[in-house]
JSON list of C-alpha atoms in Angstrom, two decimals:
[
{"chain": "A", "resi": 1, "resn": "MET", "atom": "CA", "xyz": [-24.65, 3.12, 11.33]},
{"chain": "A", "resi": 2, "resn": "SER", "atom": "CA", "xyz": [-23.80, 6.73, 10.42]},
{"chain": "A", "resi": 3, "resn": "VAL", "atom": "CA", "xyz": [-23.45, 7.62, 6.75]},
{"chain": "A", "resi": 4, "resn": "ASP", "atom": "CA", "xyz": [-20.44, 9.79, 7.62]},
{"chain": "A", "resi": 5, "resn": "TRP", "atom": "CA", "xyz": [-17.87, 7.22, 6.42]},
{"chain": "A", "resi": 6, "resn": "ILE", "atom": "CA", "xyz": [-19.40, 7.17, 2.95]},
{"chain": "A", "resi": 7, "resn": "SER", "atom": "CA", "xyz": [-18.94, 10.92, 2.61]},
{"chain": "A", "resi": 8, "resn": "ARG", "atom": "CA", "xyz": [-15.19, 10.48, 3.06]},
{"chain": "A", "resi": 9, "resn": "PHE", "atom": "CA", "xyz": [-14.98, 8.78, -0.35]},
{"chain": "A", "resi": 10, "resn": "GLN", "atom": "CA", "xyz": [-15.62, 11.25, -3.15]},
{"chain": "A", "resi": 11, "resn": "GLY", "atom": "CA", "xyz": [-16.96, 8.65, -5.56]},
{"chain": "A", "resi": 12, "resn": "LEU", "atom": "CA", "xyz": [-19.29, 7.08, -3.00]},
{"chain": "A", "resi": 13, "resn": "SER", "atom": "CA", "xyz": [-20.67, 10.42, -1.83]},
{"chain": "A", "resi": 14, "resn": "LYS", "atom": "CA", "xyz": [-22.14, 10.91, -5.33]},
{"chain": "A", "resi": 15, "resn": "LEU", "atom": "CA", "xyz": [-24.14, 7.67, -5.21]},
{"chain": "A", "resi": 16, "resn": "PRO", "atom": "CA", "xyz": [-27.94, 7.79, -5.46]},
{"chain": "A", "resi": 17, "resn": "GLU", "atom": "CA", "xyz": [-29.66, 7.88, -2.08]},
{"chain": "A", "resi": 18, "resn": "ARG", "atom": "CA", "xyz": [-30.96, 4.31, -2.43]},
{"chain": "A", "resi": 19, "resn": "ILE", "atom": "CA", "xyz": [-27.48, 2.90, -3.07]},
{"chain": "A", "resi": 20, "resn": "ARG", "atom": "CA", "xyz": [-26.00, 4.96, -0.22]},
{"chain": "A", "resi": 21, "resn": "GLY", "atom": "CA", "xyz": [-28.71, 3.52, 2.00]},
{"chain": "A", "resi": 22, "resn": "ILE", "atom": "CA", "xyz": [-27.71, -0.04, 1.09]},
{"chain": "A", "resi": 23, "resn": "LEU", "atom": "CA", "xyz": [-24.05, 0.70, 1.87]},
{"chain": "A", "resi": 24, "resn": "GLU", "atom": "CA", "xyz": [-25.01, 2.42, 5.11]},
{"chain": "A", "resi": 25, "resn": "SER", "atom": "CA", "xyz": [-27.26, -0.35, 6.41]},
{"chain": "A", "resi": 26, "resn": "ARG", "atom": "CA", "xyz": [-25.25, -3.36, 5.23]},
{"chain": "A", "resi": 27, "resn": "SER", "atom": "CA", "xyz": [-21.71, -2.28, 6.21]},
{"chain": "A", "resi": 28, "resn": "THR", "atom": "CA", "xyz": [-19.90, -2.54, 9.54]},
{"chain": "A", "resi": 29, "resn": "VAL", "atom": "CA", "xyz": [-17.12, -0.33, 10.91]},
{"chain": "A", "resi": 30, "resn": "ILE", "atom": "CA", "xyz": [-14.27, -2.22, 12.59]},
{"chain": "A", "resi": 31, "resn": "ASP", "atom": "CA", "xyz": [-11.14, -1.26, 14.54]},
{"chain": "A", "resi": 32, "resn": "LEU", "atom": "CA", "xyz": [-8.00, -3.41, 14.32]},
{"chain": "A", "resi": 33, "resn": "PRO", "atom": "CA", "xyz": [-4.69, -3.01, 16.18]},
{"chain": "A", "resi": 34, "resn": "LYS", "atom": "CA", "xyz": [-1.31, -2.45, 14.56]},
{"chain": "A", "resi": 35, "resn": "GLY", "atom": "CA", "xyz": [0.23, -5.68, 13.27]},
{"chain": "A", "resi": 36, "resn": "THR", "atom": "CA", "xyz": [-3.06, -7.45, 12.49]},
{"chain": "A", "resi": 37, "resn": "VAL", "atom": "CA", "xyz": [-2.86, -9.69, 9.41]},
{"chain": "A", "resi": 38, "resn": "ILE", "atom": "CA", "xyz": [-6.04, -8.67, 7.62]},
{"chain": "A", "resi": 39, "resn": "PHE", "atom": "CA", "xyz": [-5.76, -11.15, 4.76]},
{"chain": "A", "resi": 40, "resn": "GLY", "atom": "CA", "xyz": [-3.24, -13.65, 3.43]},
{"chain": "A", "resi": 41, "resn": "PRO", "atom": "CA", "xyz": [-2.42, -16.04, 0.57]},
{"chain": "A", "resi": 42, "resn": "GLY", "atom": "CA", "xyz": [-4.98, -18.77, 0.00]},
{"chain": "A", "resi": 43, "resn": "LYS", "atom": "CA", "xyz": [-7.78, -16.98, 1.85]},
{"chain": "A", "resi": 44, "resn": "SER", "atom": "CA", "xyz": [-10.95, -15.89, 0.15]},
{"chain": "A", "resi": 45, "resn": "PRO", "atom": "CA", "xyz": [-12.10, -12.27, 0.56]},
{"chain": "A", "resi": 46, "resn": "GLU", "atom": "CA", "xyz": [-15.42, -11.97, 2.34]},
{"chain": "A", "resi": 47, "resn": "ASN", "atom": "CA", "xyz": [-15.56, -8.17, 2.51]},
{"chain": "A", "resi": 48, "resn": "LEU", "atom": "CA", "xyz": [-14.32, -5.10, 0.69]},
{"chain": "A", "resi": 49, "resn": "LEU", "atom": "CA", "xyz": [-12.65, -2.77, 3.20]},
{"chain": "A", "resi": 50, "resn": "PHE", "atom": "CA", "xyz": [-12.86, 0.99, 2.88]},
{"chain": "A", "resi": 51, "resn": "LEU", "atom": "CA", "xyz": [-10.04, 2.35, 5.01]},
{"chain": "A", "resi": 52, "resn": "LEU", "atom": "CA", "xyz": [-11.11, 5.24, 7.24]},
{"chain": "A", "resi": 53, "resn": "ASP", "atom": "CA", "xyz": [-8.02, 5.69, 9.42]},
{"chain": "A", "resi": 54, "resn": "GLY", "atom": "CA", "xyz": [-4.49, 4.25, 9.42]},
{"chain": "A", "resi": 55, "resn": "THR", "atom": "CA", "xyz": [-2.37, 2.43, 6.86]},
{"chain": "A", "resi": 56, "resn": "VAL", "atom": "CA", "xyz": [-2.41, -1.14, 5.48]},
{"chain": "A", "resi": 57, "resn": "ARG", "atom": "CA", "xyz": [0.74, -2.60, 3.90]},
{"chain": "A", "resi": 58, "resn": "VAL", "atom": "CA", "xyz": [0.18, -5.12, 1.11]},
{"chain": "A", "resi": 59, "resn": "GLN", "atom": "CA", "xyz": [3.18, -7.38, 0.57]},
{"chain": "A", "resi": 60, "resn": "GLN", "atom": "CA", "xyz": [4.12, -10.60, -1.16]},
{"chain": "A", "resi": 61, "resn": "LEU", "atom": "CA", "xyz": [6.42, -13.37, 0.02]},
{"chain": "A", "resi": 62, "resn": "ALA", "atom": "CA", "xyz": [8.50, -15.07, -2.70]},
{"chain": "A", "resi": 63, "resn": "GLU", "atom": "CA", "xyz": [9.38, -18.77, -2.65]},
{"chain": "A", "resi": 64, "resn": "ASN", "atom": "CA", "xyz": [12.93, -17.88, -1.60]},
{"chain": "A", "resi": 65, "resn": "GLY", "atom": "CA", "xyz": [11.56, -16.09, 1.47]},
{"chain": "A", "resi": 66, "resn": "ARG", "atom": "CA", "xyz": [12.14, -12.56, 0.16]},
{"chain": "A", "resi": 67, "resn": "GLU", "atom": "CA", "xyz": [9.41, -10.03, 0.87]},
{"chain": "A", "resi": 68, "resn": "ILE", "atom": "CA", "xyz": [8.35, -7.18, -1.37]},
{"chain": "A", "resi": 69, "resn": "VAL", "atom": "CA", "xyz": [6.00, -4.35, -0.44]},
{"chain": "A", "resi": 70, "resn": "LEU", "atom": "CA", "xyz": [3.55, -3.98, -3.33]},
{"chain": "A", "resi": 71, "resn": "TYR", "atom": "CA", "xyz": [1.70, -0.89, -2.14]},
{"chain": "A", "resi": 72, "resn": "ARG", "atom": "CA", "xyz": [0.05, 0.74, 0.85]},
{"chain": "A", "resi": 73, "resn": "VAL", "atom": "CA", "xyz": [-3.63, 1.48, 1.37]},
{"chain": "A", "resi": 74, "resn": "GLN", "atom": "CA", "xyz": [-4.14, 4.88, 3.01]},
{"chain": "A", "resi": 75, "resn": "ALA", "atom": "CA", "xyz": [-7.20, 6.39, 4.67]},
{"chain": "A", "resi": 76, "resn": "GLY", "atom": "CA", "xyz": [-9.78, 7.21, 2.02]},
{"chain": "A", "resi": 77, "resn": "GLU", "atom": "CA", "xyz": [-8.82, 4.27, -0.20]},
{"chain": "A", "resi": 78, "resn": "SER", "atom": "CA", "xyz": [-9.88, 0.67, -0.78]},
{"chain": "A", "resi": 79, "resn": "CYS", "atom": "CA", "xyz": [-7.63, -2.32, -1.49]},
{"chain": "A", "resi": 80, "resn": "VAL", "atom": "CA", "xyz": [-7.18, -3.11, -5.19]},
{"chain": "A", "resi": 81, "resn": "LEU", "atom": "CA", "xyz": [-6.12, -6.71, -4.51]},
{"chain": "A", "resi": 82, "resn": "THR", "atom": "CA", "xyz": [-9.33, -7.33, -2.57]},
{"chain": "A", "resi": 83, "resn": "THR", "atom": "CA", "xyz": [-11.30, -5.76, -5.40]},
{"chain": "A", "resi": 84, "resn": "ALA", "atom": "CA", "xyz": [-9.57, -8.00, -7.96]},
{"chain": "A", "resi": 85, "resn": "CYS", "atom": "CA", "xyz": [-10.18, -11.13, -5.90]},
{"chain": "A", "resi": 86, "resn": "LEU", "atom": "CA", "xyz": [-13.84, -10.24, -5.36]},
{"chain": "A", "resi": 87, "resn": "LEU", "atom": "CA", "xyz": [-14.37, -9.63, -9.07]},
{"chain": "A", "resi": 88, "resn": "ALA", "atom": "CA", "xyz": [-12.58, -12.83, -10.12]},
{"chain": "A", "resi": 89, "resn": "TYR", "atom": "CA", "xyz": [-13.79, -15.01, -7.22]},
{"chain": "A", "resi": 90, "resn": "GLU", "atom": "CA", "xyz": [-10.17, -15.90, -6.46]},
{"chain": "A", "resi": 91, "resn": "ASP", "atom": "CA", "xyz": [-8.17, -16.26, -3.27]},
{"chain": "A", "resi": 92, "resn": "TYR", "atom": "CA", "xyz": [-5.59, -13.75, -2.15]},
{"chain": "A", "resi": 93, "resn": "SER", "atom": "CA", "xyz": [-2.04, -14.13, -3.47]},
{"chain": "A", "resi": 94, "resn": "ALA", "atom": "CA", "xyz": [-0.47, -11.65, -1.02]},
{"chain": "A", "resi": 95, "resn": "GLU", "atom": "CA", "xyz": [-1.01, -10.49, 2.53]},
{"chain": "A", "resi": 96, "resn": "GLY", "atom": "CA", "xyz": [-2.29, -7.27, 4.03]},
{"chain": "A", "resi": 97, "resn": "VAL", "atom": "CA", "xyz": [-0.99, -6.12, 7.40]},
{"chain": "A", "resi": 98, "resn": "ALA", "atom": "CA", "xyz": [-2.18, -3.21, 9.52]},
{"chain": "A", "resi": 99, "resn": "GLU", "atom": "CA", "xyz": [0.89, -0.98, 9.60]},
{"chain": "A", "resi": 100, "resn": "THR", "atom": "CA", "xyz": [-0.85, 1.20, 12.18]},
{"chain": "A", "resi": 101, "resn": "ALA", "atom": "CA", "xyz": [-4.03, 0.82, 14.17]},
{"chain": "A", "resi": 102, "resn": "ILE", "atom": "CA", "xyz": [-6.80, 1.06, 11.60]},
{"chain": "A", "resi": 103, "resn": "ARG", "atom": "CA", "xyz": [-10.50, 1.75, 11.29]},
{"chain": "A", "resi": 104, "resn": "ALA", "atom": "CA", "xyz": [-12.33, 0.46, 8.24]},
{"chain": "A", "resi": 105, "resn": "ALA", "atom": "CA", "xyz": [-15.84, -0.04, 6.88]},
{"chain": "A", "resi": 106, "resn": "MET", "atom": "CA", "xyz": [-16.54, -3.64, 5.82]},
{"chain": "A", "resi": 107, "resn": "VAL", "atom": "CA", "xyz": [-18.88, -4.21, 2.88]},
{"chain": "A", "resi": 108, "resn": "PRO", "atom": "CA", "xyz": [-19.83, -7.91, 2.53]},
{"chain": "A", "resi": 109, "resn": "ARG", "atom": "CA", "xyz": [-19.17, -9.75, -0.73]},
{"chain": "A", "resi": 110, "resn": "VAL", "atom": "CA", "xyz": [-22.88, -10.19, -1.47]},
{"chain": "A", "resi": 111, "resn": "VAL", "atom": "CA", "xyz": [-23.45, -6.43, -1.14]},
{"chain": "A", "resi": 112, "resn": "PHE", "atom": "CA", "xyz": [-20.42, -5.73, -3.34]},
{"chain": "A", "resi": 113, "resn": "ASP", "atom": "CA", "xyz": [-21.77, -8.11, -6.02]},
{"chain": "A", "resi": 114, "resn": "ASP", "atom": "CA", "xyz": [-25.25, -6.57, -5.89]},
{"chain": "A", "resi": 115, "resn": "LEU", "atom": "CA", "xyz": [-23.97, -2.99, -6.15]},
{"chain": "A", "resi": 116, "resn": "ILE", "atom": "CA", "xyz": [-21.58, -3.81, -9.01]},
{"chain": "A", "resi": 117, "resn": "ALA", "atom": "CA", "xyz": [-24.60, -5.21, -10.89]},
{"chain": "A", "resi": 118, "resn": "GLN", "atom": "CA", "xyz": [-27.07, -2.46, -9.95]},
{"chain": "A", "resi": 119, "resn": "SER", "atom": "CA", "xyz": [-25.18, 0.81, -9.78]},
{"chain": "A", "resi": 120, "resn": "LYS", "atom": "CA", "xyz": [-23.24, 2.44, -12.59]},
{"chain": "A", "resi": 121, "resn": "GLU", "atom": "CA", "xyz": [-21.87, 5.00, -10.12]},
{"chain": "A", "resi": 122, "resn": "PHE", "atom": "CA", "xyz": [-20.58, 2.28, -7.77]},
{"chain": "A", "resi": 123, "resn": "ARG", "atom": "CA", "xyz": [-18.99, 0.42, -10.70]},
{"chain": "A", "resi": 124, "resn": "ASN", "atom": "CA", "xyz": [-17.30, 3.63, -11.82]},
{"chain": "A", "resi": 125, "resn": "PHE", "atom": "CA", "xyz": [-15.91, 4.19, -8.32]},
{"chain": "A", "resi": 126, "resn": "VAL", "atom": "CA", "xyz": [-14.57, 0.64, -8.05]},
{"chain": "A", "resi": 127, "resn": "PHE", "atom": "CA", "xyz": [-12.96, 0.54, -11.50]},
{"chain": "A", "resi": 128, "resn": "SER", "atom": "CA", "xyz": [-11.53, 4.05, -11.26]},
{"chain": "A", "resi": 129, "resn": "ALA", "atom": "CA", "xyz": [-9.76, 3.15, -8.01]},
{"chain": "A", "resi": 130, "resn": "TYR", "atom": "CA", "xyz": [-8.69, -0.17, -9.53]},
{"chain": "A", "resi": 131, "resn": "SER", "atom": "CA", "xyz": [-7.17, 1.53, -12.59]},
{"chain": "A", "resi": 132, "resn": "ARG", "atom": "CA", "xyz": [-5.20, 4.04, -10.51]},
{"chain": "A", "resi": 133, "resn": "ARG", "atom": "CA", "xyz": [-3.67, 1.31, -8.36]},
{"chain": "A", "resi": 134, "resn": "ILE", "atom": "CA", "xyz": [-2.81, -0.91, -11.31]},
{"chain": "A", "resi": 135, "resn": "THR", "atom": "CA", "xyz": [-0.89, 2.04, -12.77]},
{"chain": "A", "resi": 136, "resn": "ASP", "atom": "CA", "xyz": [0.96, 2.36, -9.45]},
{"chain": "A", "resi": 137, "resn": "LEU", "atom": "CA", "xyz": [1.85, -1.34, -9.54]},
{"chain": "A", "resi": 138, "resn": "PHE", "atom": "CA", "xyz": [3.26, -1.06, -13.05]},
{"chain": "A", "resi": 139, "resn": "HIS", "atom": "CA", "xyz": [5.41, 1.80, -11.75]},
{"chain": "A", "resi": 140, "resn": "VAL", "atom": "CA", "xyz": [6.73, -0.48, -8.98]},
{"chain": "A", "resi": 141, "resn": "ILE", "atom": "CA", "xyz": [7.59, -3.16, -11.55]},
{"chain": "A", "resi": 142, "resn": "GLU", "atom": "CA", "xyz": [9.33, -0.59, -13.74]},
{"chain": "A", "resi": 143, "resn": "GLU", "atom": "CA", "xyz": [11.40, 0.66, -10.81]},
{"chain": "A", "resi": 144, "resn": "ILE", "atom": "CA", "xyz": [12.50, -2.83, -9.80]},
{"chain": "A", "resi": 145, "resn": "ALA", "atom": "CA", "xyz": [13.36, -3.80, -13.34]},
{"chain": "A", "resi": 146, "resn": "PHE", "atom": "CA", "xyz": [15.09, -0.69, -14.62]},
{"chain": "A", "resi": 147, "resn": "GLN", "atom": "CA", "xyz": [16.04, 1.84, -11.97]},
{"chain": "A", "resi": 148, "resn": "ARG", "atom": "CA", "xyz": [19.40, 1.85, -10.18]},
{"chain": "A", "resi": 149, "resn": "MET", "atom": "CA", "xyz": [19.26, 0.60, -6.62]},
{"chain": "A", "resi": 150, "resn": "ASP", "atom": "CA", "xyz": [21.16, 3.56, -5.15]},
{"chain": "A", "resi": 151, "resn": "ILE", "atom": "CA", "xyz": [18.59, 5.96, -6.63]},
{"chain": "A", "resi": 152, "resn": "ARG", "atom": "CA", "xyz": [15.65, 3.86, -5.40]},
{"chain": "A", "resi": 153, "resn": "LEU", "atom": "CA", "xyz": [17.16, 3.58, -1.93]},
{"chain": "A", "resi": 154, "resn": "ALA", "atom": "CA", "xyz": [17.71, 7.33, -1.74]},
{"chain": "A", "resi": 155, "resn": "GLN", "atom": "CA", "xyz": [14.10, 7.92, -2.76]},
{"chain": "A", "resi": 156, "resn": "LYS", "atom": "CA", "xyz": [12.80, 5.45, -0.19]},
{"chain": "A", "resi": 157, "resn": "LEU", "atom": "CA", "xyz": [14.88, 6.98, 2.62]},
{"chain": "A", "resi": 158, "resn": "LEU", "atom": "CA", "xyz": [13.32, 10.35, 1.85]},
{"chain": "A", "resi": 159, "resn": "ASP", "atom": "CA", "xyz": [9.82, 8.82, 1.67]},
{"chain": "A", "resi": 160, "resn": "LEU", "atom": "CA", "xyz": [10.12, 7.04, 5.02]},
{"chain": "A", "resi": 161, "resn": "LYS", "atom": "CA", "xyz": [12.05, 9.57, 7.09]},
{"chain": "A", "resi": 162, "resn": "GLN", "atom": "CA", "xyz": [10.53, 11.10, 10.19]},
{"chain": "A", "resi": 163, "resn": "GLY", "atom": "CA", "xyz": [12.50, 14.24, 10.82]},
{"chain": "A", "resi": 164, "resn": "ASP", "atom": "CA", "xyz": [15.96, 13.12, 9.72]},
{"chain": "A", "resi": 165, "resn": "THR", "atom": "CA", "xyz": [15.59, 9.48, 10.83]},
{"chain": "A", "resi": 166, "resn": "VAL", "atom": "CA", "xyz": [14.25, 6.36, 9.15]},
{"chain": "A", "resi": 167, "resn": "LYS", "atom": "CA", "xyz": [13.18, 3.74, 11.68]},
{"chain": "A", "resi": 168, "resn": "ALA", "atom": "CA", "xyz": [13.75, 0.53, 9.75]},
{"chain": "A", "resi": 169, "resn": "THR", "atom": "CA", "xyz": [16.07, -2.46, 9.67]},
{"chain": "A", "resi": 170, "resn": "HIS", "atom": "CA", "xyz": [18.05, -3.48, 6.59]},
{"chain": "A", "resi": 171, "resn": "GLN", "atom": "CA", "xyz": [15.58, -6.35, 6.10]},
{"chain": "A", "resi": 172, "resn": "GLN", "atom": "CA", "xyz": [12.62, -3.99, 6.19]},
{"chain": "A", "resi": 173, "resn": "MET", "atom": "CA", "xyz": [14.27, -1.69, 3.67]},
{"chain": "A", "resi": 174, "resn": "ALA", "atom": "CA", "xyz": [14.94, -4.70, 1.44]},
{"chain": "A", "resi": 175, "resn": "ALA", "atom": "CA", "xyz": [11.25, -5.61, 1.57]},
{"chain": "A", "resi": 176, "resn": "GLU", "atom": "CA", "xyz": [10.31, -2.05, 0.66]},
{"chain": "A", "resi": 177, "resn": "LEU", "atom": "CA", "xyz": [12.53, -2.20, -2.42]},
{"chain": "A", "resi": 178, "resn": "GLY", "atom": "CA", "xyz": [12.05, -5.83, -3.44]},
{"chain": "A", "resi": 179, "resn": "THR", "atom": "CA", "xyz": [15.68, -6.85, -3.13]},
{"chain": "A", "resi": 180, "resn": "ALA", "atom": "CA", "xyz": [18.01, -8.81, -0.85]},
{"chain": "A", "resi": 181, "resn": "ARG", "atom": "CA", "xyz": [19.10, -7.55, 2.56]},
{"chain": "A", "resi": 182, "resn": "GLU", "atom": "CA", "xyz": [22.75, -7.88, 1.52]},
{"chain": "A", "resi": 183, "resn": "VAL", "atom": "CA", "xyz": [22.18, -5.45, -1.37]},
{"chain": "A", "resi": 184, "resn": "ILE", "atom": "CA", "xyz": [20.69, -2.86, 0.99]},
{"chain": "A", "resi": 185, "resn": "SER", "atom": "CA", "xyz": [23.48, -3.34, 3.52]},
{"chain": "A", "resi": 186, "resn": "ARG", "atom": "CA", "xyz": [26.13, -2.73, 0.87]},
{"chain": "A", "resi": 187, "resn": "GLN", "atom": "CA", "xyz": [24.42, 0.38, -0.43]},
{"chain": "A", "resi": 188, "resn": "LEU", "atom": "CA", "xyz": [23.84, 1.83, 3.04]},
{"chain": "A", "resi": 189, "resn": "SER", "atom": "CA", "xyz": [27.48, 1.21, 3.87]},
{"chain": "A", "resi": 190, "resn": "GLU", "atom": "CA", "xyz": [28.41, 3.23, 0.78]},
{"chain": "A", "resi": 191, "resn": "PHE", "atom": "CA", "xyz": [26.09, 6.06, 1.86]},
{"chain": "A", "resi": 192, "resn": "GLN", "atom": "CA", "xyz": [27.70, 5.98, 5.27]},
{"chain": "A", "resi": 193, "resn": "ARG", "atom": "CA", "xyz": [31.18, 6.09, 3.73]},
{"chain": "A", "resi": 194, "resn": "ARG", "atom": "CA", "xyz": [30.12, 9.28, 1.96]},
{"chain": "A", "resi": 195, "resn": "ASP", "atom": "CA", "xyz": [28.93, 10.70, 5.33]},
{"chain": "A", "resi": 196, "resn": "TRP", "atom": "CA", "xyz": [25.35, 10.87, 4.08]},
{"chain": "A", "resi": 197, "resn": "ILE", "atom": "CA", "xyz": [23.94, 8.69, 6.87]},
{"chain": "A", "resi": 198, "resn": "LYS", "atom": "CA", "xyz": [24.70, 7.21, 10.28]},
{"chain": "A", "resi": 199, "resn": "GLN", "atom": "CA", "xyz": [23.42, 3.78, 11.16]},
{"chain": "A", "resi": 200, "resn": "SER", "atom": "CA", "xyz": [22.30, 2.36, 14.47]},
{"chain": "A", "resi": 201, "resn": "ARG", "atom": "CA", "xyz": [20.21, -0.65, 15.43]},
{"chain": "A", "resi": 202, "resn": "GLY", "atom": "CA", "xyz": [16.85, -0.34, 13.64]},
{"chain": "A", "resi": 203, "resn": "ALA", "atom": "CA", "xyz": [17.44, 3.25, 12.57]},
{"chain": "A", "resi": 204, "resn": "ILE", "atom": "CA", "xyz": [19.14, 5.27, 9.82]},
{"chain": "A", "resi": 205, "resn": "GLU", "atom": "CA", "xyz": [19.95, 8.92, 10.46]},
{"chain": "A", "resi": 206, "resn": "LEU", "atom": "CA", "xyz": [20.17, 11.16, 7.39]},
{"chain": "A", "resi": 207, "resn": "THR", "atom": "CA", "xyz": [23.17, 13.40, 8.10]},
{"chain": "A", "resi": 208, "resn": "ASP", "atom": "CA", "xyz": [23.30, 14.87, 4.58]},
{"chain": "A", "resi": 209, "resn": "PRO", "atom": "CA", "xyz": [19.70, 14.82, 3.27]},
{"chain": "A", "resi": 210, "resn": "GLY", "atom": "CA", "xyz": [20.64, 17.29, 0.52]},
{"chain": "A", "resi": 211, "resn": "SER", "atom": "CA", "xyz": [23.03, 14.86, -1.13]},
{"chain": "A", "resi": 212, "resn": "ILE", "atom": "CA", "xyz": [20.52, 12.05, -0.76]},
{"chain": "A", "resi": 213, "resn": "ALA", "atom": "CA", "xyz": [17.83, 14.21, -2.37]},
{"chain": "A", "resi": 214, "resn": "LYS", "atom": "CA", "xyz": [20.17, 15.08, -5.25]},
{"chain": "A", "resi": 215, "resn": "LEU", "atom": "CA", "xyz": [20.78, 11.39, -5.93]},
{"chain": "A", "resi": 216, "resn": "ALA", "atom": "CA", "xyz": [17.06, 10.61, -5.60]},
{"chain": "A", "resi": 217, "resn": "GLN", "atom": "CA", "xyz": [16.27, 13.16, -8.31]},
{"chain": "A", "resi": 218, "resn": "SER", "atom": "CA", "xyz": [18.96, 11.95, -10.70]},
{"chain": "A", "resi": 219, "resn": "GLU", "atom": "CA", "xyz": [18.42, 9.73, -13.71]},
{"chain": "A", "resi": 220, "resn": "ALA", "atom": "CA", "xyz": [19.95, 6.29, -14.05]},
{"chain": "A", "resi": 221, "resn": "ALA", "atom": "CA", "xyz": [22.90, 6.23, -16.40]}
]
């Protein structure tokens, strides 16, 4: 297999030639279609995936059926939950779904274990990525616990918009923000009353993105 995928990860590209050779010879590049469930609760990770193209959404399902999006893995990143489960020899507690068609390099568990033990540079790469994502997750927890929902919703609309439209249902927006669909519906109705948005089936048009941006940048009272 070509070494090209390794060069796309800054930390891996600095590995000694011998370690790069192990990654190159022992990994496999796969392509998966949009919507593929890559891993799920109760399953044991067998590979660490290095995402080359596309986006993976990592989400958790609560006992009451509510979904919450924990984070997304973008091209050039690895999945922190998979890393944690590999290090702790534990099963997954959340699921990863291909949000788009994806291409990824699979590194088997045994190779991961060997490189963690042998290579300081590989360990540094793994734990550096792990630390950054853990910080992101604490930020998600802080937002859910302390930030006003109208501000969070405004921020998410701006994050997800394509042009001036967000293609998402109320349920999907609720999953993004870790709340109930009814809460999102009420808040979107208020935005619509202010003439900030127009709603249609599966889509939200931002008719006054300036006002939404002003709210998104405000501080909670």
